[in-house]
Amino acid sequence: MRLLVTGITGFLGKNLINNLPSDCDLLAIANSKSIKKYQGFNNIKYINCNFENFTEFSDDIIKFNPETVLNLAWKGIPNFSLKNSKYNIEKTMDFFDFISEKTLCSKFISIGSCAEYFNPDGETDENYPKNPKNDFTWAKITLDKYLTKKCNEKNINYINLKLFYVYGKYQRDDSLIPYLIKTYKNKTKPEIKNPFNSHDFIYIDDVISAIWGIINNDTSEGSYNIGSGKSISIYEVNEIIRSEMKISDKIKLEKQNSQIPNIDFYANNKKIKDEINWIPKTNIIEGIKNCIT
């Protein structure tokens, strides 16, 4: 199976490579400087380009002729501004148009976000209303609509993965769990804005197993939630980390604005379970232990 991957030097991509099946013929679109920073990329094939100049290497992509494209690229995170969001929409559309016109790609996999769901509460499935809350979610929703329409026209199987709160190895240091761990290692107290908000935290290994399941199976088109199927408050996450790191000093956590209701929602994973028989295997305590060690 010929798989073309963008954004491979990011959080998801680095973990994807660690679980690469032996029968997968993978080609990455990536900057050589980023590739050389990570030893795990030593044996992968890649084209030294990015979204700005991929057309300069169009012959290489056409020759590879991917069966499946996994688009992990989203430049500038954590820059969620309108300018950066528009840039990512434009470049992703250009990339897809090239792939759909110049190759025989039959499956295009894109990464979405649970943040697209509008004011979710409790168990949330793929039919929950989507509405932009900010520039980033507007961009994700706009791109999803475009790819859905274009893939229908081109007879390409389009799959959009709605990721919930992914954590684990190679995550940005300023994300919640790495931040809390680093803060306690530095013997300082963390600052937590909304400790009583509850989210669905899903360990990276489970996300990667779902992605490979989507790639390797004859998956039906559409959106698929990928979450743990459970919510846990930020306060409880902090307490797990504190316990595992044997931090005795308990910090006082207060909600900043008592007028705003707490957030509490989690993924309904029934659709992806029924489609590829996927279920998450790592509970939050095991996942946090893996992050600490």
PDB file of N, CA and C in Angstrom, residues 63-129:
ATOM      1  N   LYS A  63       4.931  10.187  -9.713  1.00  0.00           N
ATOM      2  CA  LYS A  63       5.587   8.888  -9.908  1.00  0.00           C
ATOM      3  C   LYS A  63       5.255   7.926  -8.777  1.00  0.00           C
ATOM      4  N   PHE A  64       5.224   8.436  -7.549  1.00  0.00           N
ATOM      5  CA  PHE A  64       4.878   7.591  -6.401  1.00  0.00           C
ATOM      6  C   PHE A  64       3.436   7.118  -6.496  1.00  0.00           C
ATOM      7  N   ASN A  65       2.549   8.007  -6.967  1.00  0.00           N
ATOM      8  CA  ASN A  65       1.134   7.681  -7.217  1.00  0.00           C
ATOM      9  C   ASN A  65       0.465   7.046  -5.988  1.00  0.00           C
ATOM     10  N   PRO A  66       0.280   7.829  -4.926  1.00  0.00           N
ATOM     11  CA  PRO A  66      -0.251   7.263  -3.678  1.00  0.00           C
ATOM     12  C   PRO A  66      -1.659   6.698  -3.822  1.00  0.00           C
ATOM     13  N   GLU A  67      -1.883   5.593  -3.138  1.00  0.00           N
ATOM     14  CA  GLU A  67      -3.236   5.042  -3.043  1.00  0.00           C
ATOM     15  C   GLU A  67      -4.018   5.776  -1.958  1.00  0.00           C
ATOM     16  N   THR A  68      -3.313   6.103  -0.879  1.00  0.00           N
ATOM     17  CA  THR A  68      -3.915   6.796   0.262  1.00  0.00           C
ATOM     18  C   THR A  68      -3.065   8.003   0.628  1.00  0.00           C
ATOM     19  N   VAL A  69      -3.725   9.113   0.971  1.00  0.00           N
ATOM     20  CA  VAL A  69      -3.034  10.305   1.472  1.00  0.00           C
ATOM     21  C   VAL A  69      -3.519  10.575   2.889  1.00  0.00           C
ATOM     22  N   LEU A  70      -2.564  10.735   3.799  1.00  0.00           N
ATOM     23  CA  LEU A  70      -2.867  11.108   5.186  1.00  0.00           C
ATOM     24  C   LEU A  70      -2.344  12.519   5.398  1.00  0.00           C
ATOM     25  N   ASN A  71      -3.257  13.467   5.528  1.00  0.00           N
ATOM     26  CA  ASN A  71      -2.867  14.870   5.661  1.00  0.00           C
ATOM     27  C   ASN A  71      -2.853  15.279   7.134  1.00  0.00           C
ATOM     28  N   LEU A  72      -1.651  15.289   7.725  1.00  0.00           N
ATOM     29  CA  LEU A  72      -1.481  15.692   9.121  1.00  0.00           C
ATOM     30  C   LEU A  72      -1.025  17.143   9.236  1.00  0.00           C
ATOM     31  N   ALA A  73      -0.757  17.787   8.116  1.00  0.00           N
ATOM     32  CA  ALA A  73      -0.147  19.119   8.136  1.00  0.00           C
ATOM     33  C   ALA A  73      -1.132  20.196   8.572  1.00  0.00           C
ATOM     34  N   TRP A  74      -0.659  21.053   9.451  1.00  0.00           N
ATOM     35  CA  TRP A  74      -1.369  22.285   9.813  1.00  0.00           C
ATOM     36  C   TRP A  74      -0.313  23.233  10.354  1.00  0.00           C
ATOM     37  N   LYS A  75       0.115  24.139   9.514  1.00  0.00           N
ATOM     38  CA  LYS A  75       1.249  24.993   9.857  1.00  0.00           C
ATOM     39  C   LYS A  75       0.903  26.004  10.939  1.00  0.00           C
ATOM     40  N   GLY A  76       1.872  26.251  11.827  1.00  0.00           N
ATOM     41  CA  GLY A  76       1.780  27.378  12.742  1.00  0.00           C
ATOM     42  C   GLY A  76       1.196  27.126  14.108  1.00  0.00           C
ATOM     43  N   ILE A  77       0.744  25.896  14.409  1.00  0.00           N
ATOM     44  CA  ILE A  77       0.187  25.620  15.739  1.00  0.00           C
ATOM     45  C   ILE A  77       1.232  25.952  16.798  1.00  0.00           C
ATOM     46  N   PRO A  78       0.902  26.718  17.852  1.00  0.00           N
ATOM     47  CA  PRO A  78      -0.446  27.104  18.299  1.00  0.00           C
ATOM     48  C   PRO A  78      -0.926  28.477  17.828  1.00  0.00           C
ATOM     49  N   ASN A  79      -0.573  28.885  16.641  1.00  0.00           N
ATOM     50  CA  ASN A  79      -1.092  30.121  16.070  1.00  0.00           C
ATOM     51  C   ASN A  79      -2.456  29.829  15.440  1.00  0.00           C
ATOM     52  N   PHE A  80      -3.530  30.259  16.109  1.00  0.00           N
ATOM     53  CA  PHE A  80      -4.882  29.982  15.636  1.00  0.00           C
ATOM     54  C   PHE A  80      -5.549  31.232  15.045  1.00  0.00           C
ATOM     55  N   SER A  81      -4.741  32.179  14.586  1.00  0.00           N
ATOM     56  CA  SER A  81      -5.256  33.439  14.052  1.00  0.00           C
ATOM     57  C   SER A  81      -5.987  33.230  12.731  1.00  0.00           C
ATOM     58  N   LEU A  82      -6.750  34.248  12.331  1.00  0.00           N
ATOM     59  CA  LEU A  82      -7.469  34.190  11.059  1.00  0.00           C
ATOM     60  C   LEU A  82      -6.491  34.087   9.895  1.00  0.00           C
ATOM     61  N   LYS A  83      -5.420  34.847   9.940  1.00  0.00           N
ATOM     62  CA  LYS A  83      -4.429  34.822   8.863  1.00  0.00           C
ATOM     63  C   LYS A  83      -3.839  33.425   8.693  1.00  0.00           C
ATOM     64  N   ASN A  84      -3.442  32.814   9.786  1.00  0.00           N
ATOM     65  CA  ASN A  84      -2.843  31.481   9.704  1.00  0.00           C
ATOM     66  C   ASN A  84      -3.879  30.431   9.300  1.00  0.00           C
ATOM     67  N   SER A  85      -5.099  30.596   9.773  1.00  0.00           N
ATOM     68  CA  SER A  85      -6.167  29.657   9.417  1.00  0.00           C
ATOM     69  C   SER A  85      -6.468  29.720   7.923  1.00  0.00           C
ATOM     70  N   LYS A  86      -6.538  30.930   7.374  1.00  0.00           N
ATOM     71  CA  LYS A  86      -6.774  31.089   5.933  1.00  0.00           C
ATOM     72  C   LYS A  86      -5.629  30.487   5.125  1.00  0.00           C
ATOM     73  N   TYR A  87      -4.420  30.680   5.612  1.00  0.00           N
ATOM     74  CA  TYR A  87      -3.251  30.115   4.930  1.00  0.00           C
ATOM     75  C   TYR A  87      -3.371  28.593   4.840  1.00  0.00           C
ATOM     76  N   ASN A  88      -3.727  27.955   5.945  1.00  0.00           N
ATOM     77  CA  ASN A  88      -3.830  26.501   5.963  1.00  0.00           C
ATOM     78  C   ASN A  88      -4.958  25.988   5.076  1.00  0.00           C
ATOM     79  N   ILE A  89      -6.074  26.709   5.039  1.00  0.00           N
ATOM     80  CA  ILE A  89      -7.165  26.332   4.134  1.00  0.00           C
ATOM     81  C   ILE A  89      -6.688  26.376   2.684  1.00  0.00           C
ATOM     82  N   GLU A  90      -6.082  27.493   2.307  1.00  0.00           N
ATOM     83  CA  GLU A  90      -5.639  27.691   0.920  1.00  0.00           C
ATOM     84  C   GLU A  90      -4.638  26.618   0.494  1.00  0.00           C
ATOM     85  N   LYS A  91      -3.637  26.368   1.329  1.00  0.00           N
ATOM     86  CA  LYS A  91      -2.585  25.417   0.960  1.00  0.00           C
ATOM     87  C   LYS A  91      -3.108  23.982   0.933  1.00  0.00           C
ATOM     88  N   THR A  92      -4.010  23.654   1.849  1.00  0.00           N
ATOM     89  CA  THR A  92      -4.579  22.302   1.847  1.00  0.00           C
ATOM     90  C   THR A  92      -5.454  22.084   0.621  1.00  0.00           C
ATOM     91  N   MET A  93      -6.235  23.088   0.257  1.00  0.00           N
ATOM     92  CA  MET A  93      -7.056  22.983  -0.957  1.00  0.00           C
ATOM     93  C   MET A  93      -6.185  22.798  -2.193  1.00  0.00           C
ATOM     94  N   ASP A  94      -5.111  23.585  -2.294  1.00  0.00           N
ATOM     95  CA  ASP A  94      -4.199  23.462  -3.434  1.00  0.00           C
ATOM     96  C   ASP A  94      -3.595  22.061  -3.493  1.00  0.00           C
ATOM     97  N   PHE A  95      -3.193  21.564  -2.339  1.00  0.00           N
ATOM     98  CA  PHE A  95      -2.581  20.234  -2.270  1.00  0.00           C
ATOM     99  C   PHE A  95      -3.579  19.158  -2.686  1.00  0.00           C
ATOM    100  N   PHE A  96      -4.802  19.245  -2.156  1.00  0.00           N
ATOM    101  CA  PHE A  96      -5.810  18.249  -2.520  1.00  0.00           C
ATOM    102  C   PHE A  96      -6.125  18.297  -4.010  1.00  0.00           C
ATOM    103  N   ASP A  97      -6.276  19.500  -4.558  1.00  0.00           N
ATOM    104  CA  ASP A  97      -6.600  19.624  -5.981  1.00  0.00           C
ATOM    105  C   ASP A  97      -5.516  18.970  -6.839  1.00  0.00           C
ATOM    106  N   PHE A  98      -4.264  19.159  -6.438  1.00  0.00           N
ATOM    107  CA  PHE A  98      -3.161  18.524  -7.168  1.00  0.00           C
ATOM    108  C   PHE A  98      -3.249  17.001  -7.066  1.00  0.00           C
ATOM    109  N   ILE A  99      -3.438  16.493  -5.860  1.00  0.00           N
ATOM    110  CA  ILE A  99      -3.516  15.041  -5.641  1.00  0.00           C
ATOM    111  C   ILE A  99      -4.665  14.433  -6.436  1.00  0.00           C
ATOM    112  N   SER A 100      -5.816  15.080  -6.399  1.00  0.00           N
ATOM    113  CA  SER A 100      -7.009  14.517  -7.051  1.00  0.00           C
ATOM    114  C   SER A 100      -6.915  14.557  -8.572  1.00  0.00           C
ATOM    115  N   GLU A 101      -6.157  15.513  -9.102  1.00  0.00           N
ATOM    116  CA  GLU A 101      -6.054  15.657 -10.556  1.00  0.00           C
ATOM    117  C   GLU A 101      -4.875  14.896 -11.160  1.00  0.00           C
ATOM    118  N   LYS A 102      -3.808  14.709 -10.380  1.00  0.00           N
ATOM    119  CA  LYS A 102      -2.567  14.167 -10.942  1.00  0.00           C
ATOM    120  C   LYS A 102      -2.227  12.749 -10.488  1.00  0.00           C
ATOM    121  N   THR A 103      -2.949  12.211  -9.525  1.00  0.00           N
ATOM    122  CA  THR A 103      -2.658  10.856  -9.049  1.00  0.00           C
ATOM    123  C   THR A 103      -3.940  10.026  -9.035  1.00  0.00           C
ATOM    124  N   LEU A 104      -3.776   8.749  -8.725  1.00  0.00           N
ATOM    125  CA  LEU A 104      -4.931   7.846  -8.640  1.00  0.00           C
ATOM    126  C   LEU A 104      -5.335   7.596  -7.190  1.00  0.00           C
ATOM    127  N   CYS A 105      -5.079   8.570  -6.338  1.00  0.00           N
ATOM    128  CA  CYS A 105      -5.442   8.455  -4.917  1.00  0.00           C
ATOM    129  C   CYS A 105      -6.924   8.095  -4.769  1.00  0.00           C
ATOM    130  N   SER A 106      -7.193   7.077  -3.951  1.00  0.00           N
ATOM    131  CA  SER A 106      -8.578   6.636  -3.750  1.00  0.00           C
ATOM    132  C   SER A 106      -9.082   6.885  -2.330  1.00  0.00           C
ATOM    133  N   LYS A 107      -8.166   7.295  -1.423  1.00  0.00           N
ATOM    134  CA  LYS A 107      -8.572   7.574  -0.042  1.00  0.00           C
ATOM    135  C   LYS A 107      -7.792   8.784   0.466  1.00  0.00           C
ATOM    136  N   PHE A 108      -8.512   9.777   0.989  1.00  0.00           N
ATOM    137  CA  PHE A 108      -7.892  10.989   1.526  1.00  0.00           C
ATOM    138  C   PHE A 108      -8.347  11.148   2.969  1.00  0.00           C
ATOM    139  N   ILE A 109      -7.385  11.123   3.895  1.00  0.00           N
ATOM    140  CA  ILE A 109      -7.691  11.191   5.325  1.00  0.00           C
ATOM    141  C   ILE A 109      -7.231  12.536   5.868  1.00  0.00           C
ATOM    142  N   SER A 110      -8.144  13.232   6.516  1.00  0.00           N
ATOM    143  CA  SER A 110      -7.869  14.557   7.057  1.00  0.00           C
ATOM    144  C   SER A 110      -8.094  14.550   8.569  1.00  0.00           C
ATOM    145  N   ILE A 111      -7.421  15.458   9.259  1.00  0.00           N
ATOM    146  CA  ILE A 111      -7.535  15.530  10.718  1.00  0.00           C
ATOM    147  C   ILE A 111      -8.425  16.701  11.112  1.00  0.00           C
ATOM    148  N   GLY A 112      -9.508  16.390  11.800  1.00  0.00           N
ATOM    149  CA  GLY A 112     -10.398  17.406  12.337  1.00  0.00           C
ATOM    150  C   GLY A 112     -10.226  17.534  13.839  1.00  0.00           C
ATOM    151  N   SER A 113     -11.173  18.168  14.488  1.00  0.00           N
ATOM    152  CA  SER A 113     -11.068  18.423  15.923  1.00  0.00           C
ATOM    153  C   SER A 113     -12.440  18.382  16.582  1.00  0.00           C
ATOM    154  N   CYS A 114     -12.453  17.906  17.821  1.00  0.00           N
ATOM    155  CA  CYS A 114     -13.703  17.921  18.589  1.00  0.00           C
ATOM    156  C   CYS A 114     -14.156  19.348  18.877  1.00  0.00           C
ATOM    157  N   ALA A 115     -13.239  20.317  18.717  1.00  0.00           N
ATOM    158  CA  ALA A 115     -13.587  21.724  18.939  1.00  0.00           C
ATOM    159  C   ALA A 115     -14.581  22.237  17.905  1.00  0.00           C
ATOM    160  N   GLU A 116     -14.779  21.485  16.826  1.00  0.00           N
ATOM    161  CA  GLU A 116     -15.758  21.878  15.809  1.00  0.00           C
ATOM    162  C   GLU A 116     -17.189  21.732  16.313  1.00  0.00           C
ATOM    163  N   TYR A 117     -17.411  20.859  17.279  1.00  0.00           N
ATOM    164  CA  TYR A 117     -18.761  20.682  17.830  1.00  0.00           C
ATOM    165  C   TYR A 117     -19.139  21.924  18.628  1.00  0.00           C
ATOM    166  N   PHE A 118     -20.365  22.400  18.411  1.00  0.00           N
ATOM    167  CA  PHE A 118     -20.784  23.673  19.001  1.00  0.00           C
ATOM    168  C   PHE A 118     -21.426  23.457  20.372  1.00  0.00           C
ATOM    169  N   ASN A 119     -20.765  23.963  21.403  1.00  0.00           N
ATOM    170  CA  ASN A 119     -21.243  23.850  22.783  1.00  0.00           C
ATOM    171  C   ASN A 119     -21.683  22.428  23.138  1.00  0.00           C
ATOM    172  N   PRO A 120     -20.823  21.446  22.952  1.00  0.00           N
ATOM    173  CA  PRO A 120     -21.204  20.059  23.248  1.00  0.00           C
ATOM    174  C   PRO A 120     -21.405  19.837  24.737  1.00  0.00           C
ATOM    175  N   ASP A 121     -22.274  18.890  25.055  1.00  0.00           N
ATOM    176  CA  ASP A 121     -22.560  18.578  26.455  1.00  0.00           C
ATOM    177  C   ASP A 121     -22.777  17.076  26.571  1.00  0.00           C
ATOM    178  N   GLY A 122     -21.968  16.418  27.396  1.00  0.00           N
ATOM    179  CA  GLY A 122     -22.112  14.981  27.581  1.00  0.00           C
ATOM    180  C   GLY A 122     -21.598  14.194  26.392  1.00  0.00           C
ATOM    181  N   GLU A 123     -22.220  13.034  26.162  1.00  0.00           N
ATOM    182  CA  GLU A 123     -21.790  12.161  25.074  1.00  0.00           C
ATOM    183  C   GLU A 123     -22.051  12.829  23.724  1.00  0.00           C
ATOM    184  N   THR A 124     -21.028  12.859  22.873  1.00  0.00           N
ATOM    185  CA  THR A 124     -21.098  13.607  21.621  1.00  0.00           C
ATOM    186  C   THR A 124     -20.759  12.697  20.450  1.00  0.00           C
ATOM    187  N   ASP A 125     -21.715  12.518  19.525  1.00  0.00           N
ATOM    188  CA  ASP A 125     -21.426  11.698  18.344  1.00  0.00           C
ATOM    189  C   ASP A 125     -21.184  12.588  17.127  1.00  0.00           C
ATOM    190  N   GLU A 126     -20.939  11.960  15.988  1.00  0.00           N
ATOM    191  CA  GLU A 126     -20.546  12.693  14.786  1.00  0.00           C
ATOM    192  C   GLU A 126     -21.675  13.538  14.203  1.00  0.00           C
ATOM    193  N   ASN A 127     -22.905  13.320  14.637  1.00  0.00           N
ATOM    194  CA  ASN A 127     -24.039  14.102  14.141  1.00  0.00           C
ATOM    195  C   ASN A 127     -24.289  15.369  14.952  1.00  0.00           C
ATOM    196  N   TYR A 128     -23.511  15.577  15.991  1.00  0.00           N
ATOM    197  CA  TYR A 128     -23.685  16.762  16.831  1.00  0.00           C
ATOM    198  C   TYR A 128     -23.425  18.016  15.979  1.00  0.00           C
ATOM    199  N   PRO A 129     -24.210  19.084  16.174  1.00  0.00           N
ATOM    200  CA  PRO A 129     -24.044  20.293  15.349  1.00  0.00           C
ATOM    201  C   PRO A 129     -22.628  20.863  15.416  1.00  0.00           C
TER     202      PRO A 129
END
